[in-house]
């Protein structure tokens, strides 16, 4: 259990060294985004605790409801915290035109979210930890990038790019539906998360030169 908990924070360390080299990201930006990820997890937990439970007669309806409930609260919470971050702090206002920096902040927030969530699950169920460690890191990092881009779009009034939030919710919902099925479904879900994360990284690396609008 302890190795899984320690390993859950390893992607954050890798992100720190990678972003320092690729984007010269400052320590204050990194740790502010990390704090935002933890705050978004707390907000999502509160939202899920007060969101009313709705029962359906069919199992598939219940699965879809649970998947949507999780993805909407988690991505909505991350979007809200990131939007407040971009609006309130001068260190991010200086990067309003630099979406690669905004995306990097979202990735950090997503990795922090995944680290704490994975550590909590590993403490409760050691067998669940390794699977979450492999898949949740890529999922939350990919969704974090898109959620941050949507948040920055609201702040800069580029509302057409808010569609990134819809993509994050859709990706998270599909992942939540497929992962519990096991076998090929779980493999496909993990591959979807990995490829979505890779797409986000390509966007971050090429944004300054290409002027792309989203991953």
Tab-separated table of N, CA, C and O in Angstrom, residues 159-205:
chain	number	residue	atom	x	y	z
A	159	UNK	N	-15.450	32.165	-25.905
A	159	UNK	CA	-16.412	31.176	-25.426
A	159	UNK	C	-16.509	29.934	-26.313
A	159	UNK	O	-16.970	28.889	-25.848
A	160	UNK	N	-16.087	30.034	-27.563
A	160	UNK	CA	-16.149	28.842	-28.419
A	160	UNK	C	-15.236	27.738	-27.892
A	160	UNK	O	-15.473	26.554	-28.152
A	161	UNK	N	-14.201	28.106	-27.125
A	161	UNK	CA	-13.256	27.122	-26.623
A	161	UNK	C	-13.729	26.473	-25.322
A	161	UNK	O	-13.045	25.600	-24.797
A	162	UNK	N	-14.870	26.912	-24.804
A	162	UNK	CA	-15.421	26.272	-23.609
A	162	UNK	C	-15.829	24.836	-23.916
A	162	UNK	O	-16.031	24.020	-23.013
A	163	UNK	N	-15.922	24.502	-25.204
A	163	UNK	CA	-16.235	23.123	-25.604
A	163	UNK	C	-15.218	22.131	-25.046
A	163	UNK	O	-15.495	20.926	-24.967
A	164	UNK	N	-14.035	22.616	-24.658
A	164	UNK	CA	-13.048	21.723	-24.046
A	164	UNK	C	-13.579	21.090	-22.765
A	164	UNK	O	-13.208	19.969	-22.424
A	165	UNK	N	-14.454	21.807	-22.055
A	165	UNK	CA	-15.051	21.239	-20.841
A	165	UNK	C	-15.972	20.083	-21.194
A	165	UNK	O	-16.003	19.065	-20.491
A	166	UNK	N	-16.714	20.224	-22.278
A	166	UNK	CA	-17.593	19.141	-22.739
A	166	UNK	C	-16.755	17.912	-23.092
A	166	UNK	O	-17.130	16.774	-22.772
A	167	UNK	N	-15.623	18.137	-23.752
A	167	UNK	CA	-14.737	17.024	-24.103
A	167	UNK	C	-14.211	16.331	-22.855
A	167	UNK	O	-14.112	15.103	-22.822
A	168	UNK	N	-13.852	17.115	-21.834
A	168	UNK	CA	-13.344	16.524	-20.588
A	168	UNK	C	-14.409	15.678	-19.917
A	168	UNK	O	-14.131	14.557	-19.456
A	169	UNK	N	-15.637	16.190	-19.851
A	169	UNK	CA	-16.734	15.445	-19.227
A	169	UNK	C	-17.029	14.170	-20.022
A	169	UNK	O	-17.237	13.094	-19.447
A	170	UNK	N	-17.032	14.278	-21.349
A	170	UNK	CA	-17.312	13.116	-22.197
A	170	UNK	C	-16.239	12.043	-22.024
A	170	UNK	O	-16.546	10.851	-21.873
A	171	UNK	N	-14.969	12.456	-22.039
A	171	UNK	CA	-13.871	11.515	-21.852
A	171	UNK	C	-13.966	10.828	-20.500
A	171	UNK	O	-13.838	9.593	-20.403
A	172	UNK	N	-14.227	11.590	-19.469
A	172	UNK	CA	-14.314	11.040	-18.112
A	172	UNK	C	-15.507	10.087	-17.991
A	172	UNK	O	-15.411	9.039	-17.346
A	173	UNK	N	-16.620	10.433	-18.607
A	173	UNK	CA	-17.815	9.586	-18.537
A	173	UNK	C	-17.587	8.249	-19.231
A	173	UNK	O	-17.928	7.187	-18.696
A	174	UNK	N	-17.014	8.293	-20.433
A	174	UNK	CA	-16.727	7.059	-21.166
A	174	UNK	C	-15.762	6.181	-20.370
A	174	UNK	O	-15.941	4.959	-20.267
A	175	UNK	N	-14.746	6.800	-19.796
A	175	UNK	CA	-13.790	6.060	-18.962
A	175	UNK	C	-14.498	5.394	-17.789
A	175	UNK	O	-14.258	4.211	-17.486
A	176	UNK	N	-15.366	6.134	-17.114
A	176	UNK	CA	-16.083	5.584	-15.957
A	176	UNK	C	-17.005	4.441	-16.339
A	176	UNK	O	-17.225	3.522	-15.548
A	177	UNK	N	-17.565	4.488	-17.529
A	177	UNK	CA	-18.460	3.426	-17.980
A	177	UNK	C	-17.700	2.159	-18.373
A	177	UNK	O	-18.167	1.043	-18.126
A	178	UNK	N	-16.525	2.333	-18.977
A	178	UNK	CA	-15.814	1.189	-19.540
A	178	UNK	C	-14.895	0.490	-18.545
A	178	UNK	O	-14.777	-0.741	-18.563
A	179	UNK	N	-14.251	1.255	-17.665
A	179	UNK	CA	-13.240	0.662	-16.777
A	179	UNK	C	-13.788	-0.458	-15.894
A	179	UNK	O	-13.143	-1.516	-15.767
A	180	UNK	N	-14.970	-0.299	-15.250
A	180	UNK	CA	-15.443	-1.364	-14.354
A	180	UNK	C	-15.792	-2.664	-15.063
A	180	UNK	O	-15.935	-3.704	-14.408
A	181	UNK	N	-15.924	-2.650	-16.381
A	181	UNK	CA	-16.315	-3.861	-17.101
A	181	UNK	C	-15.182	-4.871	-17.188
A	181	UNK	O	-15.419	-6.050	-17.431
A	182	UNK	N	-13.962	-4.410	-17.037
A	182	UNK	CA	-12.826	-5.313	-17.056
A	182	UNK	C	-12.453	-5.772	-18.456
A	182	UNK	O	-13.115	-5.444	-19.446
A	183	UNK	N	-11.382	-6.524	-18.533
A	183	UNK	CA	-10.947	-7.110	-19.796
A	183	UNK	C	-10.639	-6.065	-20.856
A	183	UNK	O	-9.975	-5.058	-20.617
A	184	UNK	N	-11.143	-6.309	-22.057
A	184	UNK	CA	-10.885	-5.436	-23.195
A	184	UNK	C	-11.424	-4.031	-22.966
A	184	UNK	O	-10.812	-3.042	-23.400
A	185	UNK	N	-12.568	-3.914	-22.271
A	185	UNK	CA	-13.147	-2.596	-22.016
A	185	UNK	C	-12.194	-1.736	-21.172
A	185	UNK	O	-12.016	-0.548	-21.445
A	186	UNK	N	-11.604	-2.329	-20.163
A	186	UNK	CA	-10.660	-1.591	-19.321
A	186	UNK	C	-9.429	-1.189	-20.112
A	186	UNK	O	-8.928	-0.067	-19.974
A	187	UNK	N	-8.937	-2.085	-20.952
A	187	UNK	CA	-7.766	-1.774	-21.776
A	187	UNK	C	-8.061	-0.609	-22.714
A	187	UNK	O	-7.253	0.321	-22.858
A	188	UNK	N	-9.246	-0.645	-23.344
A	188	UNK	CA	-9.628	0.437	-24.259
A	188	UNK	C	-9.751	1.761	-23.505
A	188	UNK	O	-9.330	2.813	-23.992
A	189	UNK	N	-10.334	1.695	-22.303
A	189	UNK	CA	-10.481	2.907	-21.498
A	189	UNK	C	-9.126	3.515	-21.152
A	189	UNK	O	-8.928	4.731	-21.229
A	190	UNK	N	-8.166	2.654	-20.781
A	190	UNK	CA	-6.822	3.141	-20.451
A	190	UNK	C	-6.144	3.725	-21.684
A	190	UNK	O	-5.522	4.797	-21.622
A	191	UNK	N	-6.282	3.043	-22.830
A	191	UNK	CA	-5.686	3.555	-24.067
A	191	UNK	C	-6.308	4.889	-24.461
A	191	UNK	O	-5.610	5.788	-24.959
A	192	UNK	N	-7.612	5.036	-24.246
A	192	UNK	CA	-8.280	6.294	-24.547
A	192	UNK	C	-7.722	7.419	-23.680
A	192	UNK	O	-7.459	8.534	-24.160
A	193	UNK	N	-7.514	7.122	-22.396
A	193	UNK	CA	-6.958	8.126	-21.489
A	193	UNK	C	-5.529	8.494	-21.896
A	193	UNK	O	-5.154	9.672	-21.888
A	194	UNK	N	-4.729	7.486	-22.256
A	194	UNK	CA	-3.337	7.735	-22.640
A	194	UNK	C	-3.259	8.569	-23.912
A	194	UNK	O	-2.486	9.535	-23.999
A	195	UNK	N	-4.054	8.216	-24.923
A	195	UNK	CA	-4.010	8.957	-26.183
A	195	UNK	C	-4.541	10.381	-26.011
A	195	UNK	O	-4.031	11.313	-26.642
A	196	UNK	N	-5.517	10.561	-25.147
A	196	UNK	CA	-6.033	11.904	-24.882
A	196	UNK	C	-4.988	12.753	-24.175
A	196	UNK	O	-4.838	13.952	-24.444
A	197	UNK	N	-4.244	12.139	-23.269
A	197	UNK	CA	-3.161	12.837	-22.587
A	197	UNK	C	-2.060	13.211	-23.580
A	197	UNK	O	-1.541	14.335	-23.554
A	198	UNK	N	-1.713	12.275	-24.464
A	198	UNK	CA	-0.688	12.554	-25.473
A	198	UNK	C	-1.121	13.694	-26.383
A	198	UNK	O	-0.304	14.547	-26.767
A	199	UNK	N	-2.411	13.743	-26.714
A	199	UNK	CA	-2.933	14.830	-27.524
A	199	UNK	C	-2.782	16.171	-26.808
A	199	UNK	O	-2.417	17.185	-27.413
A	200	UNK	N	-3.060	16.164	-25.509
A	200	UNK	CA	-2.883	17.382	-24.718
A	200	UNK	C	-1.433	17.831	-24.672
A	200	UNK	O	-1.136	19.027	-24.765
A	201	UNK	N	-0.500	16.882	-24.545
A	201	UNK	CA	0.921	17.229	-24.535
A	201	UNK	C	1.355	17.819	-25.872
A	201	UNK	O	2.132	18.788	-25.913
A	202	UNK	N	0.862	17.243	-26.971
A	202	UNK	CA	1.203	17.782	-28.292
A	202	UNK	C	0.702	19.210	-28.434
A	202	UNK	O	1.380	20.073	-29.002
A	203	UNK	N	-0.500	19.456	-27.921
A	203	UNK	CA	-1.041	20.811	-27.963
A	203	UNK	C	-0.163	21.772	-27.166
A	203	UNK	O	0.174	22.867	-27.622
A	204	UNK	N	0.235	21.372	-25.975
A	204	UNK	CA	1.074	22.225	-25.133
A	204	UNK	C	2.410	22.522	-25.809
A	204	UNK	O	2.890	23.662	-25.779
A	205	UNK	N	3.007	21.519	-26.433
A	205	UNK	CA	4.311	21.694	-27.054
A	205	UNK	C	4.246	22.540	-28.318
A	205	UNK	O	5.208	23.249	-28.642
